[in-house]
XYZ file of C-alpha atoms in Angstrom:
691
model
C -34.884 -10.467 0.472
C -35.705 -11.977 3.860
C -37.124 -10.117 6.877
C -34.662 -11.924 9.108
C -30.995 -12.850 9.039
C -30.196 -16.322 7.781
C -27.848 -18.196 10.171
C -24.639 -19.663 8.965
C -24.681 -23.307 7.868
C -22.600 -24.315 10.890
C -25.238 -22.819 13.163
C -28.002 -24.821 11.447
C -25.965 -28.031 11.814
C -25.311 -27.346 15.470
C -29.004 -26.717 16.077
C -30.004 -29.857 14.159
C -27.546 -32.007 16.117
C -28.762 -30.577 19.407
C -32.403 -31.258 18.537
C -31.699 -34.749 17.261
C -29.897 -35.722 20.445
C -32.266 -34.104 22.906
C -35.722 -34.856 21.512
C -37.472 -37.575 23.555
C -38.776 -40.688 21.875
C -42.501 -41.326 21.492
C -42.348 -43.800 24.378
C -40.605 -41.239 26.575
C -43.176 -38.588 25.749
C -46.051 -40.964 26.538
C -44.447 -41.855 29.841
C -44.031 -38.171 30.649
C -47.699 -37.312 30.171
C -49.828 -37.338 33.280
C -53.172 -39.077 32.671
C -52.548 -39.006 28.923
C -55.207 -41.633 28.290
C -55.555 -43.678 25.142
C -57.389 -42.432 22.090
C -59.795 -44.722 20.279
C -62.383 -44.271 17.554
C -65.841 -43.930 19.085
C -67.847 -43.739 15.851
C -67.360 -43.403 12.123
C -64.934 -44.840 9.625
C -62.152 -42.869 7.918
C -62.807 -42.357 4.194
C -60.915 -44.925 2.158
C -62.526 -44.535 -1.241
C -62.276 -41.928 -3.935
C -63.054 -41.850 -7.652
C -60.209 -42.978 -9.841
C -59.087 -45.489 -12.446
C -56.952 -48.267 -11.025
C -56.828 -51.841 -12.305
C -55.939 -54.817 -10.127
C -57.556 -56.788 -7.299
C -61.217 -55.799 -7.006
C -61.134 -53.985 -3.674
C -57.968 -52.094 -4.605
C -59.379 -51.001 -7.955
C -61.002 -47.616 -8.498
C -63.884 -46.471 -10.695
C -65.392 -43.084 -11.475
C -69.187 -43.019 -11.334
C -69.907 -46.266 -13.240
C -73.403 -46.679 -14.669
C -73.937 -49.706 -16.917
C -73.312 -53.362 -16.096
C -73.670 -56.691 -17.859
C -72.569 -60.189 -16.889
C -70.886 -62.370 -19.526
C -71.322 -66.107 -19.927
C -67.938 -66.802 -18.325
C -68.755 -64.787 -15.220
C -66.913 -61.653 -16.352
C -68.678 -58.449 -15.377
C -68.449 -55.637 -17.940
C -68.709 -52.093 -16.608
C -69.398 -48.804 -18.377
C -67.117 -46.623 -16.249
C -68.893 -43.439 -17.247
C -66.809 -40.581 -15.864
C -63.583 -42.354 -16.838
C -65.011 -42.888 -20.362
C -63.694 -46.449 -20.368
C -65.026 -49.981 -20.477
C -63.765 -52.097 -17.600
C -64.000 -55.808 -16.818
C -64.089 -57.661 -13.512
C -63.150 -61.317 -13.778
C -65.000 -64.016 -11.893
C -62.021 -64.138 -9.528
C -62.229 -60.409 -8.823
C -59.528 -58.834 -10.979
C -60.321 -55.487 -12.617
C -58.938 -54.588 -16.055
C -59.534 -51.847 -18.603
C -60.842 -53.359 -21.846
C -60.957 -50.201 -23.966
C -60.573 -46.450 -23.713
C -58.235 -44.365 -21.636
C -59.233 -42.752 -18.334
C -59.152 -38.982 -18.410
C -59.146 -38.858 -22.218
C -62.752 -38.746 -23.358
C -63.350 -38.332 -27.055
C -64.085 -40.291 -30.193
C -61.684 -42.726 -31.827
C -61.881 -46.297 -33.033
C -58.859 -48.475 -32.406
C -57.431 -51.185 -30.200
C -57.857 -51.045 -26.419
C -56.349 -47.852 -24.979
C -56.173 -46.256 -28.459
C -59.956 -46.033 -28.606
C -61.897 -43.168 -27.112
C -65.376 -43.019 -25.601
C -67.403 -40.138 -24.180
C -69.536 -41.045 -21.172
C -70.511 -44.647 -21.978
C -73.685 -45.499 -20.041
C -74.732 -49.008 -21.072
C -73.168 -52.298 -22.141
C -74.283 -55.710 -23.411
C -72.213 -58.724 -24.477
C -72.867 -61.655 -26.802
C -71.852 -65.303 -26.433
C -68.615 -64.704 -28.354
C -67.537 -61.973 -25.955
C -68.257 -59.044 -28.287
C -69.329 -56.005 -26.276
C -71.737 -53.320 -27.473
C -71.670 -49.928 -25.798
C -74.216 -47.119 -25.576
C -71.698 -44.277 -25.963
C -73.909 -41.389 -24.885
C -71.502 -38.501 -25.318
C -70.742 -39.615 -28.885
C -74.409 -40.323 -29.725
C -73.336 -43.750 -30.897
C -73.318 -47.497 -30.384
C -69.763 -48.836 -30.314
C -68.574 -52.411 -30.753
C -65.615 -54.065 -28.982
C -64.418 -57.476 -30.127
C -63.003 -60.008 -27.674
C -59.568 -58.894 -28.906
C -60.300 -55.322 -27.804
C -60.798 -53.823 -31.285
C -63.237 -50.914 -31.087
C -65.406 -49.771 -34.006
C -68.541 -47.687 -34.435
C -71.647 -49.725 -35.240
C -74.121 -46.857 -35.499
C -74.292 -43.146 -34.788
C -72.608 -39.933 -35.823
C -70.464 -38.515 -33.006
C -71.092 -34.789 -32.716
C -67.363 -34.123 -32.412
C -66.642 -35.401 -35.926
C -66.349 -33.263 -38.989
C -69.082 -33.590 -41.595
C -66.865 -35.558 -43.949
C -65.846 -37.975 -41.207
C -69.447 -38.361 -40.063
C -70.578 -39.215 -43.586
C -68.043 -42.030 -43.620
C -69.900 -43.783 -40.822
C -72.820 -45.928 -41.944
C -75.866 -44.739 -40.049
C -79.455 -44.498 -41.171
C -80.739 -42.826 -37.999
C -78.261 -40.937 -35.812
C -78.815 -41.276 -32.093
C -79.148 -38.215 -29.887
C -79.053 -39.441 -26.310
C -78.797 -43.215 -25.956
C -79.519 -44.152 -22.348
C -79.626 -47.954 -22.341
C -78.965 -50.938 -24.569
C -80.411 -54.474 -24.441
C -80.687 -57.693 -26.433
C -84.211 -58.245 -27.750
C -86.321 -60.224 -30.231
C -84.583 -61.476 -33.355
C -81.145 -61.245 -31.730
C -81.066 -57.506 -32.370
C -79.900 -54.673 -30.169
C -82.499 -52.286 -28.761
C -81.515 -48.802 -27.665
C -83.577 -46.230 -25.766
C -83.097 -42.647 -26.904
C -84.252 -40.240 -24.212
C -84.085 -37.097 -26.335
C -86.160 -38.587 -29.140
C -88.516 -40.523 -26.860
C -88.235 -43.704 -28.880
C -86.629 -47.130 -28.967
C -84.447 -48.165 -31.905
C -83.792 -51.684 -33.173
C -80.252 -52.210 -34.499
C -78.761 -55.175 -36.350
C -75.568 -56.158 -34.465
C -73.595 -56.941 -37.644
C -74.759 -54.513 -40.319
C -75.727 -51.623 -38.031
C -79.046 -51.271 -39.864
C -81.431 -49.177 -37.763
C -85.193 -49.108 -37.617
C -87.638 -47.673 -35.137
C -89.274 -50.227 -32.865
C -91.328 -47.819 -30.709
C -91.786 -44.328 -32.094
C -92.052 -41.126 -30.108
C -95.710 -40.874 -31.092
C -96.438 -44.423 -29.898
C -94.746 -43.812 -26.581
C -96.337 -40.407 -26.037
C -99.800 -41.783 -26.702
C -99.494 -43.746 -23.464
C -97.162 -41.536 -21.443
C -99.254 -38.394 -21.945
C -102.261 -40.042 -20.284
C -100.604 -39.810 -16.850
C -102.493 -37.435 -14.512
C -99.240 -35.577 -13.797
C -97.595 -35.940 -17.164
C -94.340 -33.993 -17.294
C -92.669 -35.604 -20.277
C -90.718 -38.811 -20.651
C -87.325 -40.125 -19.566
C -86.559 -43.482 -21.128
C -83.676 -44.658 -18.945
C -83.568 -48.471 -18.941
C -84.671 -51.471 -20.983
C -84.799 -55.266 -20.702
C -86.629 -58.094 -22.505
C -88.142 -61.342 -21.239
C -87.977 -64.674 -23.134
C -91.346 -64.003 -24.822
C -90.008 -60.869 -26.469
C -91.898 -58.450 -24.240
C -89.908 -55.399 -23.265
C -89.830 -53.440 -20.007
C -88.776 -49.797 -20.145
C -87.958 -47.742 -17.067
C -89.170 -44.152 -17.254
C -87.573 -41.586 -14.959
C -91.016 -40.149 -14.239
C -91.562 -43.055 -11.825
C -93.109 -45.816 -13.921
C -92.124 -49.039 -15.679
C -93.986 -49.652 -18.929
C -94.431 -52.997 -20.647
C -94.111 -53.305 -24.420
C -95.514 -56.298 -26.293
C -93.416 -57.986 -29.018
C -95.569 -56.060 -31.488
C -94.598 -52.737 -29.904
C -97.790 -51.974 -27.961
C -96.990 -49.866 -24.895
C -98.851 -49.870 -21.576
C -98.219 -48.801 -17.988
C -97.250 -51.748 -15.799
C -96.085 -50.638 -12.336
C -95.921 -47.209 -10.770
C -97.700 -44.025 -11.788
C -95.837 -41.369 -13.750
C -95.356 -38.142 -11.838
C -96.182 -39.658 -8.443
C -92.780 -40.773 -7.243
C -92.078 -42.563 -3.987
C -90.821 -45.854 -2.624
C -93.985 -47.436 -1.254
C -94.521 -51.094 -2.101
C -97.714 -52.149 -3.849
C -99.123 -53.728 -6.978
C -99.349 -52.176 -10.420
C -100.123 -48.452 -10.408
C -100.462 -48.477 -6.594
C -96.731 -49.067 -6.231
C -94.393 -46.088 -6.124
C -91.121 -45.745 -8.011
C -88.624 -42.940 -8.394
C -86.239 -43.334 -11.316
C -85.831 -46.979 -12.387
C -82.442 -46.713 -14.110
C -81.375 -50.354 -13.912
C -83.395 -53.437 -14.853
C -82.550 -57.157 -14.746
C -84.787 -60.228 -15.151
C -84.632 -63.467 -13.209
C -85.478 -66.870 -14.756
C -88.817 -66.918 -12.912
C -89.878 -63.617 -14.478
C -89.042 -61.480 -11.447
C -87.848 -58.040 -12.490
C -85.125 -56.413 -10.368
C -84.973 -52.628 -10.385
C -82.253 -50.171 -9.356
C -84.057 -46.971 -8.353
C -81.445 -44.222 -8.405
C -83.759 -41.529 -7.019
C -84.570 -43.348 -3.801
C -81.346 -45.377 -3.546
C -83.159 -48.723 -3.309
C -83.262 -52.049 -5.108
C -86.829 -53.162 -5.836
C -88.298 -56.499 -6.892
C -91.361 -56.852 -9.192
C -93.191 -60.150 -9.478
C -94.625 -61.275 -12.850
C -98.007 -60.151 -11.497
C -96.675 -56.624 -10.938
C -96.272 -56.707 -7.164
C -93.463 -54.391 -6.090
C -91.441 -54.995 -2.927
C -88.215 -53.432 -1.632
C -85.255 -55.797 -1.621
C -82.511 -53.515 -0.262
C -81.912 -49.895 0.676
C -83.650 -47.435 2.977
C -85.505 -45.124 0.595
C -85.112 -41.939 2.593
C -81.542 -42.610 3.758
C -78.434 -43.054 1.642
C -74.972 -44.363 2.389
C -72.567 -47.170 1.617
C -73.276 -49.487 4.537
C -72.868 -53.179 3.776
C -74.604 -56.028 5.603
C -78.112 -57.509 5.596
C -80.438 -56.083 2.938
C -82.710 -54.727 5.660
C -80.059 -52.287 6.904
C -77.760 -51.819 3.872
C -77.672 -48.510 2.030
C -76.716 -47.240 -1.390
C -75.748 -43.816 -2.699
C -76.882 -43.745 -6.333
C -77.568 -47.303 -7.568
C -77.649 -46.825 -11.331
C -76.973 -50.069 -13.201
C -77.968 -53.648 -12.426
C -76.948 -57.155 -13.554
C -78.028 -60.580 -12.316
C -75.925 -63.722 -12.151
C -77.167 -67.246 -12.817
C -77.006 -68.042 -9.088
C -79.191 -65.053 -8.210
C -76.382 -62.677 -7.211
C -77.173 -59.065 -8.080
C -74.431 -56.629 -9.084
C -75.115 -52.907 -8.701
C -73.200 -49.981 -10.159
C -73.340 -47.478 -7.290
C -72.665 -44.377 -9.360
C -72.034 -41.815 -6.632
C -70.132 -44.396 -4.578
C -67.862 -45.071 -7.587
C -67.931 -48.783 -6.844
C -69.674 -52.042 -7.664
C -71.850 -53.518 -4.924
C -73.204 -57.046 -4.696
C -76.278 -58.663 -3.124
C -75.825 -62.368 -2.452
C -78.670 -64.878 -2.813
C -78.643 -64.990 1.005
C -79.440 -61.281 1.192
C -76.044 -59.874 2.187
C -74.822 -56.634 0.613
C -71.082 -56.200 0.094
C -68.647 -54.219 -2.026
C -67.504 -56.319 -4.964
C -65.072 -53.899 -6.586
C -63.714 -50.446 -5.843
C -63.837 -48.616 -2.527
C -67.079 -46.775 -1.784
C -66.839 -43.013 -1.693
C -68.115 -42.374 1.809
C -70.469 -39.436 2.023
C -71.522 -40.149 5.592
C -75.019 -40.228 6.967
C -75.151 -43.880 8.027
C -76.588 -44.431 11.494
C -76.082 -47.610 13.515
C -73.285 -49.049 15.656
C -70.277 -46.774 15.967
C -67.995 -49.124 14.040
C -70.195 -48.986 10.918
C -71.721 -45.506 11.207
C -70.451 -42.776 8.913
C -69.973 -39.034 9.203
C -69.069 -36.345 6.740
C -67.270 -33.221 7.913
C -68.044 -33.378 11.657
C -67.612 -29.759 12.714
C -68.336 -29.767 16.449
C -69.098 -32.024 19.406
C -70.868 -31.591 22.736
C -71.671 -33.985 25.593
C -74.629 -34.038 27.967
C -74.660 -35.119 31.620
C -75.598 -38.685 30.665
C -72.619 -39.067 28.341
C -74.539 -38.764 25.066
C -72.409 -37.074 22.410
C -73.928 -34.621 19.916
C -72.272 -33.857 16.593
C -72.832 -30.895 14.280
C -72.224 -32.529 10.923
C -71.683 -29.921 8.235
C -71.285 -32.350 5.349
C -74.605 -34.096 5.927
C -76.479 -31.033 7.186
C -77.493 -32.790 10.380
C -77.162 -33.038 14.132
C -76.245 -36.603 15.050
C -76.019 -38.193 18.460
C -73.983 -41.059 19.862
C -75.492 -42.924 22.795
C -73.256 -44.136 25.644
C -73.386 -47.634 24.108
C -71.967 -46.270 20.842
C -75.167 -46.366 18.785
C -75.341 -43.484 16.309
C -78.621 -41.867 15.283
C -79.767 -38.649 13.629
C -81.379 -36.170 15.992
C -82.355 -33.780 13.223
C -81.632 -33.006 9.583
C -79.796 -34.881 6.900
C -79.181 -34.439 3.198
C -82.193 -33.112 1.337
C -83.809 -35.860 -0.713
C -87.114 -35.768 -2.522
C -87.911 -39.080 -0.847
C -87.635 -37.679 2.687
C -90.611 -36.193 4.538
C -90.802 -32.414 4.365
C -89.149 -30.602 7.277
C -90.073 -27.359 8.964
C -86.419 -26.314 8.943
C -83.576 -27.382 6.684
C -80.045 -27.220 8.048
C -77.472 -26.309 5.435
C -74.215 -25.864 7.332
C -74.407 -26.633 11.055
C -71.064 -25.626 12.540
C -71.529 -25.495 16.310
C -73.381 -27.526 18.922
C -73.924 -27.243 22.668
C -76.289 -28.944 25.073
C -78.020 -27.428 28.114
C -78.591 -29.336 31.383
C -82.272 -29.530 30.390
C -81.336 -31.598 27.335
C -82.045 -28.826 24.840
C -79.481 -28.933 22.035
C -78.344 -25.679 20.469
C -76.973 -25.656 16.944
C -75.481 -22.772 14.971
C -76.365 -22.581 11.298
C -73.511 -20.773 9.600
C -74.968 -20.334 6.137
C -78.325 -19.043 7.441
C -76.772 -16.936 10.249
C -79.074 -18.209 12.998
C -79.109 -20.315 16.164
C -81.658 -23.138 16.489
C -82.731 -25.175 19.500
C -83.719 -28.839 19.286
C -85.656 -30.777 21.905
C -84.548 -34.286 22.934
C -87.431 -35.558 20.788
C -86.010 -33.856 17.691
C -88.378 -30.883 17.441
C -86.587 -27.787 16.129
C -87.323 -24.086 16.550
C -85.539 -20.795 15.953
C -83.724 -19.393 18.999
C -82.114 -16.240 17.636
C -81.410 -14.426 14.400
C -83.180 -14.170 11.078
C -82.582 -16.944 8.523
C -80.753 -15.198 5.711
C -77.667 -15.595 3.602
C -76.809 -11.981 4.411
C -75.259 -11.622 7.847
C -75.457 -8.722 10.248
C -74.428 -7.632 13.739
C -77.398 -6.488 15.820
C -78.000 -7.011 19.541
C -81.420 -7.058 21.173
C -84.287 -9.478 21.413
C -83.564 -12.853 19.873
C -85.843 -12.375 16.876
C -84.280 -8.979 16.105
C -80.640 -10.016 16.575
C -78.349 -10.625 13.637
C -75.248 -12.808 13.283
C -72.674 -13.391 10.575
C -71.432 -16.974 10.274
C -72.008 -18.131 13.864
C -69.868 -21.153 14.656
C -68.804 -22.614 18.013
C -71.154 -22.559 21.004
C -70.827 -23.028 24.774
C -73.302 -23.032 27.653
C -72.295 -21.047 30.738
C -72.915 -22.025 34.374
C -76.099 -19.893 34.511
C -77.491 -21.266 31.240
C -76.316 -18.362 29.088
C -75.404 -19.455 25.565
C -72.098 -18.115 24.232
C -71.765 -17.772 20.454
C -68.656 -17.305 18.361
C -69.882 -14.848 15.730
C -66.962 -15.615 13.491
C -67.269 -13.284 10.516
C -68.192 -10.400 12.806
C -65.165 -11.172 15.041
C -67.426 -11.094 18.108
C -68.363 -13.233 21.067
C -72.105 -12.921 21.624
C -74.342 -14.153 24.432
C -77.978 -15.240 24.478
C -79.638 -15.063 27.887
C -82.317 -17.444 29.093
C -84.754 -14.596 28.478
C -83.718 -14.472 24.809
C -81.670 -11.277 24.916
C -78.667 -11.153 22.583
C -75.660 -9.098 23.672
C -72.076 -8.626 22.575
C -69.708 -9.865 25.255
C -66.534 -8.606 23.647
C -65.513 -7.144 20.338
C -66.796 -4.160 18.401
C -70.115 -4.228 16.583
C -68.918 -3.618 13.046
C -70.191 -0.813 10.898
C -70.259 -2.322 7.411
C -67.875 -4.988 8.665
C -65.415 -2.445 10.053
C -62.019 -3.246 11.560
C -61.706 -6.253 13.858
C -61.177 -5.648 17.554
C -57.426 -6.061 18.117
C -58.125 -7.447 21.580
C -60.169 -10.327 20.186
C -58.827 -11.017 16.705
C -60.767 -13.731 14.901
C -62.567 -16.028 17.363
C -62.667 -19.700 16.368
C -63.721 -21.433 19.593
C -65.219 -20.687 23.006
C -65.514 -22.254 26.474
C -66.789 -20.927 29.828
C -65.711 -22.047 33.297
C -67.726 -22.185 36.534
C -66.715 -18.633 37.522
C -67.890 -17.136 34.228
C -64.404 -16.691 32.809
C -64.550 -17.090 29.030
C -61.800 -18.631 26.924
C -61.653 -17.800 23.224
C -59.364 -19.327 20.631
C -58.069 -16.873 18.044
C -57.147 -19.203 15.207
C -55.313 -16.905 12.792
C -53.341 -15.367 15.706
C -52.528 -18.854 17.098
C -53.442 -17.933 20.689
C -56.013 -18.527 23.399
C -57.458 -15.375 24.937
C -59.133 -15.114 28.323
C -62.029 -12.791 29.201
C -62.667 -12.178 32.884
C -66.197 -11.725 34.252
C -65.353 -8.016 34.392
C -64.725 -8.042 30.620
C -60.937 -7.759 30.629
C -59.380 -9.450 27.609
C -55.834 -10.803 27.603
C -53.700 -13.334 25.782
C -53.514 -16.344 28.072
C -51.377 -18.855 26.165
C -49.532 -18.603 22.885
C -47.875 -15.636 21.234
C -49.915 -13.594 18.722
C -48.794 -14.270 15.166
C -46.314 -16.992 16.192
C -47.468 -20.403 14.957
C -45.806 -23.584 16.167
C -46.194 -26.762 18.205
C -44.320 -25.967 21.404
C -45.506 -27.070 24.833
C -44.731 -24.720 27.706
C -46.124 -22.051 29.993
C -48.214 -19.080 28.967
C -46.930 -17.138 26.010
C -44.004 -19.491 25.495
C -46.387 -22.131 24.138
C -47.207 -22.331 20.443
C -50.347 -23.399 18.557
C -51.254 -23.606 14.890
C -54.805 -22.424 14.248
C -56.463 -23.466 17.526
C -60.201 -24.060 17.103
C -62.719 -25.736 19.463
C -62.332 -25.526 23.259
C -63.735 -27.392 26.254
C -63.110 -27.419 30.031
C -63.077 -30.273 32.514
C -64.173 -30.056 36.148
C -60.633 -29.400 37.340
C -60.353 -26.317 35.140
C -58.121 -27.858 32.465
C -58.795 -26.413 29.040
C -58.662 -28.712 26.001
C -57.849 -27.247 22.608
C -58.429 -28.679 19.127
C -55.154 -27.533 17.550
C -56.400 -27.823 14.017
C -53.385 -27.446 11.753
C -51.091 -29.300 14.147
C -53.607 -32.182 14.131
C -53.285 -32.489 17.901
C -55.341 -31.907 21.033
C -53.621 -29.752 23.625
C -54.322 -29.377 27.343
C -53.855 -26.152 29.288
C -53.714 -26.402 33.068
C -55.382 -23.756 35.283
C -51.877 -22.316 35.726
C -51.495 -21.908 31.948
C -49.109 -24.810 31.324
C -49.640 -26.293 27.855
C -49.045 -29.986 27.102
C -50.025 -32.194 24.170
C -52.723 -34.702 25.072
C -52.790 -36.712 21.854
C -51.367 -36.562 18.343
C -48.068 -35.383 16.954
C -47.690 -32.088 15.137
C -47.409 -32.452 11.379
C -48.198 -36.178 11.487
C -51.753 -36.656 10.285
C -53.382 -40.061 10.371
C -56.176 -42.112 11.882
C -54.263 -44.437 14.203
C -55.640 -45.100 17.665
C -53.119 -44.919 20.475
C -51.802 -43.046 23.495
C -50.280 -39.575 23.382
C -48.122 -38.942 20.293
C -48.762 -42.511 19.078
C -52.353 -41.528 18.262
C -53.029 -39.730 15.011
C -55.635 -37.106 14.109
C -56.430 -35.154 10.966
C -57.450 -31.538 11.469
C -59.596 -31.839 14.611
C -62.180 -29.049 14.723
C -63.758 -29.429 18.154
C -63.408 -31.071 21.571
C -65.847 -31.761 24.400
C -65.245 -33.162 27.874
C -67.752 -35.679 29.195
C -68.993 -36.026 32.774
C -66.444 -38.798 33.407
C -63.534 -36.721 32.071
C -63.381 -38.433 28.679
C -62.352 -36.064 25.890
C -64.359 -36.342 22.672
C -62.887 -35.051 19.426
C -64.520 -34.107 16.116
C -61.799 -35.492 13.855
C -62.828 -33.591 10.749
C -60.248 -34.943 8.309
C -60.942 -38.552 9.262
C -64.740 -38.087 9.349
C -64.823 -39.749 12.758
C -65.497 -39.030 16.415
C -62.570 -40.002 18.630
C -62.382 -40.295 22.402
C -59.516 -40.146 24.888
C -60.175 -41.960 28.162
C-alpha cells in the first residue's frame, strides 16, 4: 500500500521524544541567527473582512453585499442584506441583529423571523410603528414585516410559486423587477419597476396597486436624451411637497411633480461621468441611492463612480466623498476616503449619512464633520488605495523590486497595476489599476502583472502573464512594449523583441550589464533580453508544441543574477535552487529535487517547499521566498541555508524577529541598497521589510 516501510510505533515515539527535547525555542533560534533583523509591515493592511452573516457588535458583524438602507425613528438602521436574502437591523448602540429571513436560504415563505424567506431584497422603508416594507426583487414582491417579526406578502406574485398559490395572493398588478421603495404622497408606498419602466403606488394596508408614472409617461421624457439607450429606474425619494426624484442608471436624476409630470433635473442620460456642475451640465453615473435633507439637499450614492454626491435645491451637483476614478475602503476625511460600490443611502436627523457599500459588504458612515468610517461589518479589502503605508491597500502583490534610491516597486496582480513605495512609506500607483469606465483611457491595460524589475536608469520592467509580453515603464509612468506580442496564446520564439514570443512570463531580474532575465514559466525557460532588444534562451529547450521540460531546469519560478553573471533559478515544484554558470552549466545548488521540507543546512541537505522569488545582496547572499513554508530563507555564498524570518507551517501577519515574525505565502523578495529585505507577502496583501 505504501511506497516505504512504516516504522514501528516505538521508533516513532523515540523520534518524537528526541525532537521534542532537542528542538530550540523561538528565543534560542532568534539568538542563533546572525543579523536576523526584525520584520515589520512597510505598507498595506492584511485583509480582515469577508462576506458573511454574523450578528453581534457592529464591527464584528458580517454582511453579504447589502443594498438598501433606511433609518427608523428610534435610530435603528434597517438593512436589506441582499446576497444573504435577509433583513438586518443595527441598533443605535451598534448591535447587529437579523430581523427576518435566514442567510443562505433564499426563497419565498411568509412566517415569523427566521421562518420567512426572501430572494435578493434590495430596498426597505419603515413606518412610525416599526413596520418594515421590503422590495423583494427576486420574488417580484413587496413584503411586510411587523415589529414582532411577522412576515407577509403585501403585493406581488413570486415566480417560484405554483399558479394556485399565486392566485391566493391579492395582487392587481404583479411586479417584475422592483428596484427601490419609498414613502410618498398620501402615505402610500411607491415602487420603481425597472423592467416595466414605471412607478407603482401601493396602499400599505390593503396592498391595492395603481400606476403613478406609466412606462409611456416615462419614455416620453427619457427617449429625448441625445444618447438614449433605454431606462434604468434604480432609486426613488420624495420631498415634503410630494415631488419625487428618481435615479436613472443612464446617468440622470429626473424630477416628478405630485401630478406625475416627469422632467430631467440633473445629469444628462447617456453621458456618464463624475464632473460637478448644475443641471444637465453635471455628470452622474448610476445614482442608486437617494436621501433628502431637511433643507432640500439631495444626497446621492453613485455606484458606478464610487462617490457620494450632493445636489442643492437649485440643482447644483458637488462631490461630497469618494475619488471617482479610484475605489477602495479607506476611511478618513471625505476628501481622501474611498468606496467600493456605494449602493444604498440613508440620512440621520443629525446629518449623518449611512452608506451600504455593496462590494465592501459593510455599512459606512459619513459624520456631519466630514469623517468617513465603517459603522458595521468589516470592509472586504480589494486593494488599490494609495497613501501612507499604514492605510494603503494591496491585492495579490506578486513581486517586488527596489531601485538605488530605496523606492520599492510592486507588481500587483489583483489590481492590475504597478505600485511604488517611496522611502518615506508613501504608496502611489506608477501605472495601471482596475479598469473602470470612470478612469481615463489608457494606451495599455495590464491584466496580470506578475514580475517587476528596475534598471539603474530608473526604467521599470513588468511582465504581463496573461498577455505574454514584457513592458517597460518610465519613471514618469509612460508605458511601452519591450518584447513579445500581446496575445492570450503563448509561444516560444527567440529573435528581435517584436518577433519574440513568451508563455506566461513571471519573475524578472536585471543583470550587471543591463540584460533583463525573464522566467518564461509555462515554457520552462529562462530567457534574456539584451539592451539591443534581442531575445535569447539562456537555458532550457525551446518547446515544440510545448514538448517535454528540460530536466536540468524543471519549472522555473524565480530568478536572480549576481555580479559575475551567475544565474540562480528557483524550481518550485522540485523544491530546489539551481545555479547556472556564465558558461551555461546547470546544477542543483541547494535542496534535493523532489524532497520538500523546511530544513536548514548546507547544499543538498537543505529543504524548501515551493521556493519562488529570489534576490541577492552585495555580499552574495541569496534570499528565497519559500512560498509554501511561509518563510524567507537565506543562502550564503558557500551554500549554507538558514531561515531569515517566519516559521514553517505557521502562517500569520505578526511583525517580529526571526521565527517570531509571521508571513503568508510570500511570492517575492528584493534586497535594497542598504541591505533591507523587502517581501511581497501575498497572503497578507502587504509589503514587509526586514532590517
